[in-house]
Coordinates of C-alpha atoms in Angstrom, one line a residue:
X1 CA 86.1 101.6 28.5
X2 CA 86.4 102.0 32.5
X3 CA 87.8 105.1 33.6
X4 CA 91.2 104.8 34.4
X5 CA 91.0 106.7 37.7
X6 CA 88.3 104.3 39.4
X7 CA 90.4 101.4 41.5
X8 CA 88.9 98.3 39.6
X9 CA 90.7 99.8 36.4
X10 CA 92.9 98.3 34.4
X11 CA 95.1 101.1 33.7
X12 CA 95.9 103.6 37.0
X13 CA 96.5 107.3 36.4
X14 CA 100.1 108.3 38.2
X15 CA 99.5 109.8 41.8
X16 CA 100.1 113.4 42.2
X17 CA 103.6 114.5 43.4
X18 CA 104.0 114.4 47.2
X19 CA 104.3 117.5 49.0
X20 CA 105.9 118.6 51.9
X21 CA 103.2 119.2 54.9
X22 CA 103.1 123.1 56.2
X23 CA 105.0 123.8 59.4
X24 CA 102.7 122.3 62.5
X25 CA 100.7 119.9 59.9
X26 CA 101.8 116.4 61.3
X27 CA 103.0 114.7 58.0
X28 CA 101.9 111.0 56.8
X29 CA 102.3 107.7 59.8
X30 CA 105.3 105.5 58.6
X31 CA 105.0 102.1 59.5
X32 CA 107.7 100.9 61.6
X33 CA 108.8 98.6 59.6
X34 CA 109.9 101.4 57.0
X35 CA 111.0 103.6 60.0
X36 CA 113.5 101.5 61.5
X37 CA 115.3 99.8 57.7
X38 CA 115.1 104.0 56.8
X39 CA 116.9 105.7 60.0
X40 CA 119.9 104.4 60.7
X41 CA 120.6 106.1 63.9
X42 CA 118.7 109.0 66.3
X43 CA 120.4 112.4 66.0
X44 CA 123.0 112.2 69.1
X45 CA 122.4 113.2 72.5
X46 CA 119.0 112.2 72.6
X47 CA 118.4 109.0 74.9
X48 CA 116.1 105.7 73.6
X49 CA 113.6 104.5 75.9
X50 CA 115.0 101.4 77.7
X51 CA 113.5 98.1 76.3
X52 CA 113.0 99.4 72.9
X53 CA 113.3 97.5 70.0
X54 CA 116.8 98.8 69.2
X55 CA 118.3 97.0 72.5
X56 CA 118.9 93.5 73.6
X57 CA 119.2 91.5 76.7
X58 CA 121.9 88.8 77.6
X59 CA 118.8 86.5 76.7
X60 CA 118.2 87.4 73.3
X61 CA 115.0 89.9 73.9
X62 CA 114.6 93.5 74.1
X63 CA 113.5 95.0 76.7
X64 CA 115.0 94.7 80.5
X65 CA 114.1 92.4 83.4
X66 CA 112.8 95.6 85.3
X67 CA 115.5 95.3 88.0
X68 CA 117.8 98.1 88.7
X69 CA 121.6 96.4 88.8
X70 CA 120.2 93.2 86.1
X71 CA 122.6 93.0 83.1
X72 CA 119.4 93.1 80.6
X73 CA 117.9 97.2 81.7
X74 CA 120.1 98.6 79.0
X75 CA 119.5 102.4 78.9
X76 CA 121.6 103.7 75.7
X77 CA 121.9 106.6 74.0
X78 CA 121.3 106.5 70.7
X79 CA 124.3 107.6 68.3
X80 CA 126.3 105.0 69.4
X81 CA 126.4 101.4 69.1
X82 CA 123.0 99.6 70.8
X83 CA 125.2 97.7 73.6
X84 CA 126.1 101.0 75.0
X85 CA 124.8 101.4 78.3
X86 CA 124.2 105.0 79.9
X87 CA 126.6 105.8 82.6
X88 CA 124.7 108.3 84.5
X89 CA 122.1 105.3 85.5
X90 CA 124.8 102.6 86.3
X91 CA 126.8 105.3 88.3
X92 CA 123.8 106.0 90.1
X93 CA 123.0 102.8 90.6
X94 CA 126.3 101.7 91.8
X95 CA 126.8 104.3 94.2
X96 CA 123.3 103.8 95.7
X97 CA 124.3 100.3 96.6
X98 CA 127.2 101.2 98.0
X99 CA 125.1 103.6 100.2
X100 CA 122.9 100.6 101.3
X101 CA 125.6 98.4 102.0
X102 CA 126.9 101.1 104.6
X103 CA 124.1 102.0 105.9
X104 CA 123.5 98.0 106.8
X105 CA 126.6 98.5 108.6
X106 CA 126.3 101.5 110.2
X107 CA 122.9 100.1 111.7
X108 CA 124.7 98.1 114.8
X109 CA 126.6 101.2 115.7
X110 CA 123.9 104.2 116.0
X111 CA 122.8 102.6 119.5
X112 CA 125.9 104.5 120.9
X113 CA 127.2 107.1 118.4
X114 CA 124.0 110.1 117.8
X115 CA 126.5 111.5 114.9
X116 CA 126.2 107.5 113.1
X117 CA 122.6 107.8 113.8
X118 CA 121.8 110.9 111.8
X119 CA 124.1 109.8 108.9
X120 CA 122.2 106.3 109.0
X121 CA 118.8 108.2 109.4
X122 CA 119.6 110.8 106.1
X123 CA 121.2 107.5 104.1
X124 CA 117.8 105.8 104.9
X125 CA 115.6 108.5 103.7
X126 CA 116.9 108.5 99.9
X127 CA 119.0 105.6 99.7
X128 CA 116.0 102.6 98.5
X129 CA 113.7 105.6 97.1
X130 CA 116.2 106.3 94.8
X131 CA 117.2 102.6 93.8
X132 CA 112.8 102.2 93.4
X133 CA 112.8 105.3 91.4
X134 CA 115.5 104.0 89.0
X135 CA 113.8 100.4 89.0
X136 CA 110.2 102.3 87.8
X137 CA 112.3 104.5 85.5
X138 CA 113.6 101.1 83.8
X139 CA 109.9 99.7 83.5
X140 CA 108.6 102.0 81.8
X141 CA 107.7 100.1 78.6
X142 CA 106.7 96.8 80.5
X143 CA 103.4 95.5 79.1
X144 CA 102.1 92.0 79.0
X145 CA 103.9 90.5 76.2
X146 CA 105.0 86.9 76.7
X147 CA 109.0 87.7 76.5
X148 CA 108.3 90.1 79.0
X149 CA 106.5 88.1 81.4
X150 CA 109.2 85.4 80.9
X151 CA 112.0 88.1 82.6
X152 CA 109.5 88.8 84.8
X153 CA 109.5 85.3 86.2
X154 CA 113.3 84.2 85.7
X155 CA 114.6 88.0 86.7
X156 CA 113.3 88.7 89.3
X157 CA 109.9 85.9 91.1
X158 CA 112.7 83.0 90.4
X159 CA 116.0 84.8 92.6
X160 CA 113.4 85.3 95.1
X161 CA 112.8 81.8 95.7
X162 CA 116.4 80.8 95.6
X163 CA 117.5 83.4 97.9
X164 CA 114.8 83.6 100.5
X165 CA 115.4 79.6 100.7
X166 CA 119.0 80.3 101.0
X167 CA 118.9 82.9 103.9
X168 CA 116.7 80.4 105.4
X169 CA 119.4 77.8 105.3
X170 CA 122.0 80.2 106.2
X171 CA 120.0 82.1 109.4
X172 CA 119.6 77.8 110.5
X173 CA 123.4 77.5 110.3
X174 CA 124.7 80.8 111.0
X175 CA 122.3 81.9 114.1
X176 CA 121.8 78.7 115.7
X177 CA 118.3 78.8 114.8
X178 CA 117.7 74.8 113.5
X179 CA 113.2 76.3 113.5
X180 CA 113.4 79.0 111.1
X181 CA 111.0 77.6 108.6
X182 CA 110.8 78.6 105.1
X183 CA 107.8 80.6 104.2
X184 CA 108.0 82.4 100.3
X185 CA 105.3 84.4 101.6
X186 CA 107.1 85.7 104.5
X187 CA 109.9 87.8 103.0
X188 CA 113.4 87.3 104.8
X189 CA 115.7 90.5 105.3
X190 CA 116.8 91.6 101.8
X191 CA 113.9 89.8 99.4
X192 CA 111.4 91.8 100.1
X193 CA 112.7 93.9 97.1
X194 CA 111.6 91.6 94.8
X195 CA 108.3 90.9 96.3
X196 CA 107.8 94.8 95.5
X197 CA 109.0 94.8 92.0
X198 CA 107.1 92.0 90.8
X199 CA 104.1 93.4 92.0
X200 CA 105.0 96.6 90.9
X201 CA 105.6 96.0 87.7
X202 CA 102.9 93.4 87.2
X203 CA 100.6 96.7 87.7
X204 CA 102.4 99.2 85.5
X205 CA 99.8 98.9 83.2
X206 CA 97.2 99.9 85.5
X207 CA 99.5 103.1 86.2
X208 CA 99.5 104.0 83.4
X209 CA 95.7 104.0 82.2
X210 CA 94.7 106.4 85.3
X211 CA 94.6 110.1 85.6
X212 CA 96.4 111.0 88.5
X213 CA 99.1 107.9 89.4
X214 CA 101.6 109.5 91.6
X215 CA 99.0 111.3 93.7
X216 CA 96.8 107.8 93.8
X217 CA 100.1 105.4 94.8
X218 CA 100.8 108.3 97.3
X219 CA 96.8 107.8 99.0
X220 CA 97.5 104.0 98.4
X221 CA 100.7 104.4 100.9
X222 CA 99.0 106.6 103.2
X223 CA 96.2 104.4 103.6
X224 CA 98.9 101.3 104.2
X225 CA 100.7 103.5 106.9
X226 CA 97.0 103.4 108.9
X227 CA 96.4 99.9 108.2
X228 CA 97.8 97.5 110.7
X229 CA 95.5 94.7 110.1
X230 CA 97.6 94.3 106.4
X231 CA 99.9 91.8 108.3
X232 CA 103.3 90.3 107.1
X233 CA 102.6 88.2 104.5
X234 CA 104.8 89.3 100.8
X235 CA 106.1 92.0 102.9
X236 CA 102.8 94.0 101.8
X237 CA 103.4 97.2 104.2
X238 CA 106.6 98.0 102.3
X239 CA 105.1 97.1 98.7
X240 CA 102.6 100.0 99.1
X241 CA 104.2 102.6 101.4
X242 CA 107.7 102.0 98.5
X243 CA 105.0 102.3 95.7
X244 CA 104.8 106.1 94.9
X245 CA 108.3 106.0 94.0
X246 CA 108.0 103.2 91.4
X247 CA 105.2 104.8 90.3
X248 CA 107.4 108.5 90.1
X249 CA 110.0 106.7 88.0
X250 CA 107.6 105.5 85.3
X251 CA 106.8 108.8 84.6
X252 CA 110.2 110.4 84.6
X253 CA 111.9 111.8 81.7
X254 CA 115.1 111.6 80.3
X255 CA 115.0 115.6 80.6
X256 CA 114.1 115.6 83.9
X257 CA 117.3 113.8 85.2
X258 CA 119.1 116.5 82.9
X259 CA 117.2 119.2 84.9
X260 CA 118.8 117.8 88.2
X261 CA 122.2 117.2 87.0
X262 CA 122.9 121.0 86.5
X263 CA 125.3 122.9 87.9
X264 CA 122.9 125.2 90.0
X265 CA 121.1 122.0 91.5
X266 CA 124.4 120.6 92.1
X267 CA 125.5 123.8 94.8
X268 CA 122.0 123.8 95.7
X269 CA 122.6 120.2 97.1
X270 CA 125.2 121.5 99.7
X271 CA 122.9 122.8 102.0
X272 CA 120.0 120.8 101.6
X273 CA 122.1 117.5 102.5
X274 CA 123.7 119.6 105.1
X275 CA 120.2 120.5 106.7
X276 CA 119.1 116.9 106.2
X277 CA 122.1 116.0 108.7
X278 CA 121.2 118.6 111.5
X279 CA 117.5 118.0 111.1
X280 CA 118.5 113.7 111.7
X281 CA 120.8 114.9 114.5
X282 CA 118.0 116.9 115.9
X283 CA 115.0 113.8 115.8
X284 CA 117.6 111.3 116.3
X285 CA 116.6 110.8 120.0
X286 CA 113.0 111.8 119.5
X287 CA 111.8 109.3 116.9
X288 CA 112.1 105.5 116.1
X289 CA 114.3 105.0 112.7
X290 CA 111.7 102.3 111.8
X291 CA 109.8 104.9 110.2
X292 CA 111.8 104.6 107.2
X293 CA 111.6 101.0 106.8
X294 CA 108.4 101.5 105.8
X295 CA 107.3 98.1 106.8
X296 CA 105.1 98.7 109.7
X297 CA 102.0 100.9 110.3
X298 CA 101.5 103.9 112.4
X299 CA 99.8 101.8 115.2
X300 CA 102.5 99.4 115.1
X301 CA 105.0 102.0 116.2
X302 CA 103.1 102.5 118.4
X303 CA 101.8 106.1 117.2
X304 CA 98.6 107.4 116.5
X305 CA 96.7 106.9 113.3
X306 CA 97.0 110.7 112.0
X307 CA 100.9 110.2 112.9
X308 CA 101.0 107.6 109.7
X309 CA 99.5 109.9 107.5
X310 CA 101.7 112.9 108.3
X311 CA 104.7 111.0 108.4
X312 CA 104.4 109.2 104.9
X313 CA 103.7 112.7 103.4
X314 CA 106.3 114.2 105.2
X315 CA 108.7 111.3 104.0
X316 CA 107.8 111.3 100.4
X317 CA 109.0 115.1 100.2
X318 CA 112.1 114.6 102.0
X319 CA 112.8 111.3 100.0
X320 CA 112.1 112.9 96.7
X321 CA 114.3 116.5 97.4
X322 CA 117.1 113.8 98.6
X323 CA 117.0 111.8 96.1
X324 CA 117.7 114.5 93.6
X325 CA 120.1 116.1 95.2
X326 CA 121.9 112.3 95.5
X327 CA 121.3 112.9 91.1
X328 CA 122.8 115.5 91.1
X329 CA 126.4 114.1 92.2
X330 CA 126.4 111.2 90.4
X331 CA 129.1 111.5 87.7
X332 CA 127.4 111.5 84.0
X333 CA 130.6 110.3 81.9
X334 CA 132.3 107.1 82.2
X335 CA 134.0 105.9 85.0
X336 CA 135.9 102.8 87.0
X337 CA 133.1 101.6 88.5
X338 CA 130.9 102.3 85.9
X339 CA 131.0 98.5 84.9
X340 CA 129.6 97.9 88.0
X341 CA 126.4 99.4 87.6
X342 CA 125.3 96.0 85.8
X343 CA 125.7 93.8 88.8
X344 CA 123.9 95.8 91.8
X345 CA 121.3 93.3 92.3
X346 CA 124.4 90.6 92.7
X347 CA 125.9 93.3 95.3
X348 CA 122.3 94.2 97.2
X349 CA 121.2 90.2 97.6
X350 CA 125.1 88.6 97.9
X351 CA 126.0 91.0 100.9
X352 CA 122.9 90.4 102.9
X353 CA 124.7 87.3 104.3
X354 CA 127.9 89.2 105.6
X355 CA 125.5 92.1 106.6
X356 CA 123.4 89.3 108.5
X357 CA 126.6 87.0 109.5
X358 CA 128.3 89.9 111.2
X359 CA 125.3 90.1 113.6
X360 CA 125.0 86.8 114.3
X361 CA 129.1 86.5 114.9
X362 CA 129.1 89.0 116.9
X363 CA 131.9 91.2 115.1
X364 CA 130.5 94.8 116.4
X365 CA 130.6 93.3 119.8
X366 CA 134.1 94.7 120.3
X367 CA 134.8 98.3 121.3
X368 CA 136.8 99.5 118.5
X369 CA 134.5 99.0 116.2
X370 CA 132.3 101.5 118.1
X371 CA 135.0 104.5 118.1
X372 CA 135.5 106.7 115.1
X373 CA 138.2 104.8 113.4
X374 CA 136.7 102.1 113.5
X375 CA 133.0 103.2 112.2
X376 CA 135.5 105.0 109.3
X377 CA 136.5 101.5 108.9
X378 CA 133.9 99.2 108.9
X379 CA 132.3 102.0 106.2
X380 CA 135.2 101.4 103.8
X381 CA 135.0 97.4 104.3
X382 CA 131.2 97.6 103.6
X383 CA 131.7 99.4 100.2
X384 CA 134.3 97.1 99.3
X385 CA 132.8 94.3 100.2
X386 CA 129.4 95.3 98.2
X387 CA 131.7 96.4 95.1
X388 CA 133.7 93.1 94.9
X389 CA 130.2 91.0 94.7
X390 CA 128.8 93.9 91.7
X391 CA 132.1 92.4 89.5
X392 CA 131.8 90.7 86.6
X393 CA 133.4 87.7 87.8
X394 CA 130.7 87.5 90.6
X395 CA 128.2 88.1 88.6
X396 CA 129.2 85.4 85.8
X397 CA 130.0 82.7 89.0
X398 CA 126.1 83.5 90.5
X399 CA 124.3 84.2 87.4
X400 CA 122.5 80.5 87.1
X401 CA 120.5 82.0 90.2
X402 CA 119.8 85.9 89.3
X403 CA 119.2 85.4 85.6
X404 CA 118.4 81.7 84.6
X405 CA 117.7 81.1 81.6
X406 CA 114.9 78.7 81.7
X407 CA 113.7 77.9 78.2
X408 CA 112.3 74.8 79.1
X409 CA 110.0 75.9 81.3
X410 CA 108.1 77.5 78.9
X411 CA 106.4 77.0 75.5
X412 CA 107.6 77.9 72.5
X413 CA 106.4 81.1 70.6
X414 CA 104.3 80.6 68.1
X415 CA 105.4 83.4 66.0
X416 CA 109.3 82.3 66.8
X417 CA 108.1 78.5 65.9
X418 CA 106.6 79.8 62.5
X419 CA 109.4 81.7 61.4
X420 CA 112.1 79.0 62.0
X421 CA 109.6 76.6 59.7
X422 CA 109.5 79.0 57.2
X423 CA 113.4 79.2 57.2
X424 CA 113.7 75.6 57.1
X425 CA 111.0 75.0 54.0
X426 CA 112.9 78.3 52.3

């Protein structure tokens, strides 16, 4: 008779009794499956990864389409239901576009007014950084999966062409200029944010295969800032000399935004922003604000070579301290403009064309505008302005152009396609 412990028996002895694995011994893998029919819910106040398998987008997918302000990069925290958004990250991300929006605004006035110049100067130095760091933060678990790659293209490579072609039409109308030719590789004012995160995130799995990634995108952007024979085309200066902040945020931690929104951090902030204002009050007059546009090299300002390496180092630092001390004020619990948070793309690409119109109509030529009433005012129209186009209602009425659907541009899944026939035949 074969023994009835060998596997090709007919009869199985009973497995021994499972036991509990000693304290540090990792205990058996559970498939995923198992894992996510057996727990019904993390233990509360601890924060899911955005695009897990536990969230969906408004097309149907997990995941996010990897742009800060998009209605699909769904941070929640688990505990509650998988809808609910974090409102740390949309308050942050609100108020960062707000800061944008005046600080296009306050750009006109800084000619005349040194006191507009260092606020526009300290605004600049944090403002994008933290909107990139955010956007890396959100891409975290981008890989090359075909759902992903999808959002990829209608999220963020398909708004890029309608808008770029629409600032094109609107600099014809609006600026009298009938020659202004429409070039996708030539990034127009505001696009070149999405020329940067496509390219970003199409090489977040490179980042996160090497050693060192924040130092390496930080000796990429130096090497940019030296470059000038890197030209205009996709806006390719900014793409690298932005990068080490995308790169930052893919490698942030949920505990590390918790680190920065304590209390000591918070006073700590005071000063530091306080010092940022008299140090951009200071170098107002004795340097070019284009360094932190970050779209031209140091020879192209017209500085020498070593000047692009110290600056971008110098920038980074400032950027980063900045940026969490901006962290540390952004309100962590729920509030009116919370909502908001979903539609900062809308906001960031609809008010380029006032930002751009009021140029080109010549509303800061009068001389109110440049006393400071009127700079109080034209701040509060900015940030009303930007947080009427981040409304729901904006964002349903433009929607067709930030997040198209698209299904019929691409071909069916084949795992989808197989499960629906086996529904059918079922």
């Amino acid at each position: 008779m074969t023994n009835s412990v060998q596997p090709h028996g007919r009869h199985r002895a009973p497995l021994p009794p499972a036991h509990v694995p000693a304290e540090g011994v990792p205990g058996p893998r559970v498939p995923q499956s198992t894992m996510a029919a057996s727990v019904p819910h993390a233990p509360a106040g601890t924060t899911a990864r955005p695009g897990s398998t536990g969230h969906s987008s408004p097309t149907g997918h997990s995941g996010s389409t990897g742009h800060p302000g998009s209605t699909s990069d769904r941070p929640v925290s688990t505990g509650q239901s998988a809808k609910q958004r974090d409102s740390f990250f949309d308050n942050a991300k609100y108020l960062a576009i707000v800061l944008v929006a005046m600080a296009h605004a306050w750009e006109p006035l800084t000619d005349g007014s040194r006191a507009a110049e260092a606020l526009y100067m300290t605004v600049y130095a944090f403002h994008m950084p933290a909107f990139i760091l955010i956007s890396g933060y959100f891409s975290r678990s981008f890989d090359m999966r075909s759902d992903r790659l999808k959002r990829l293209v209608t999220g963020i490579a398909v708004p890029y062409v309608i808008f770029e072609v629409a600032y094109t039409f609107f600099k014809r109308y609006a600026d009298d200029d009938p020659t202004q030719p429409i070039s996708l590789l030539d990034p127009w004012y505001l696009t070149w944010f999405l020329v940067a995160l496509f390219v970003w995130r199409l090489t977040t799995p490179l980042w996160k295969l090497v050693r060192w990634p924040v130092p390496l995108a930080l000796a990429i952007a130096v090497l940019a800032s030296v470059s000038p024979d890197i030209g205009d085309d996709l806006d390719l200066q900014r793409v690298l000399q932005f990068l080490p902040f995308f790169v930052l945020g893919l490698f942030m931690k949920p505990e590390y935004f918790q680190l920065v929104r304590r209390r000591e951090v918070r006073l700590l902030s005071i000063p530091i922003f306080a010092s940022a204002l008299l140090l951009a009050y200071w170098a107002g007059p004795r340097m070019t604000s284009a360094w932190f546009y970050r779209r031209d090299s140091a020879q192209e300002l017209g500085a020498p070579w070593w000047a692009g390496v110290v600056m971008t180092l110098a920038l980074f630092g400032c950027s980063v301290v900045l940026t969490a001390c901006f962290f540390a004020w952004v309100p962590r619990r729920k509030m009116w403009f919370t909502v908001l948070g979903a539609g900062t793309l809308y906001g960031y690409l609809l008010h380029g064309f006032l930002a751009k119109g009021s140029r080109f109509w010549g509303w800061f030529d009068h001389d109110w505008v440049h006393t400071p009433v009127g700079q109080v005012g034209v701040s509060l129209a900015a940030g009303t302005v930007v947080t009427l186009l981040c409304t729901p209602p904006v964002q349903r009425m433009f929607r067709f152009a930030m997040e198209p659907k698209m299904e019929w541009a691409f071909k069916r899944d084949a795992a989808a396609l197989a499960r629906e026939r086996a529904k059918s035949s079922s």
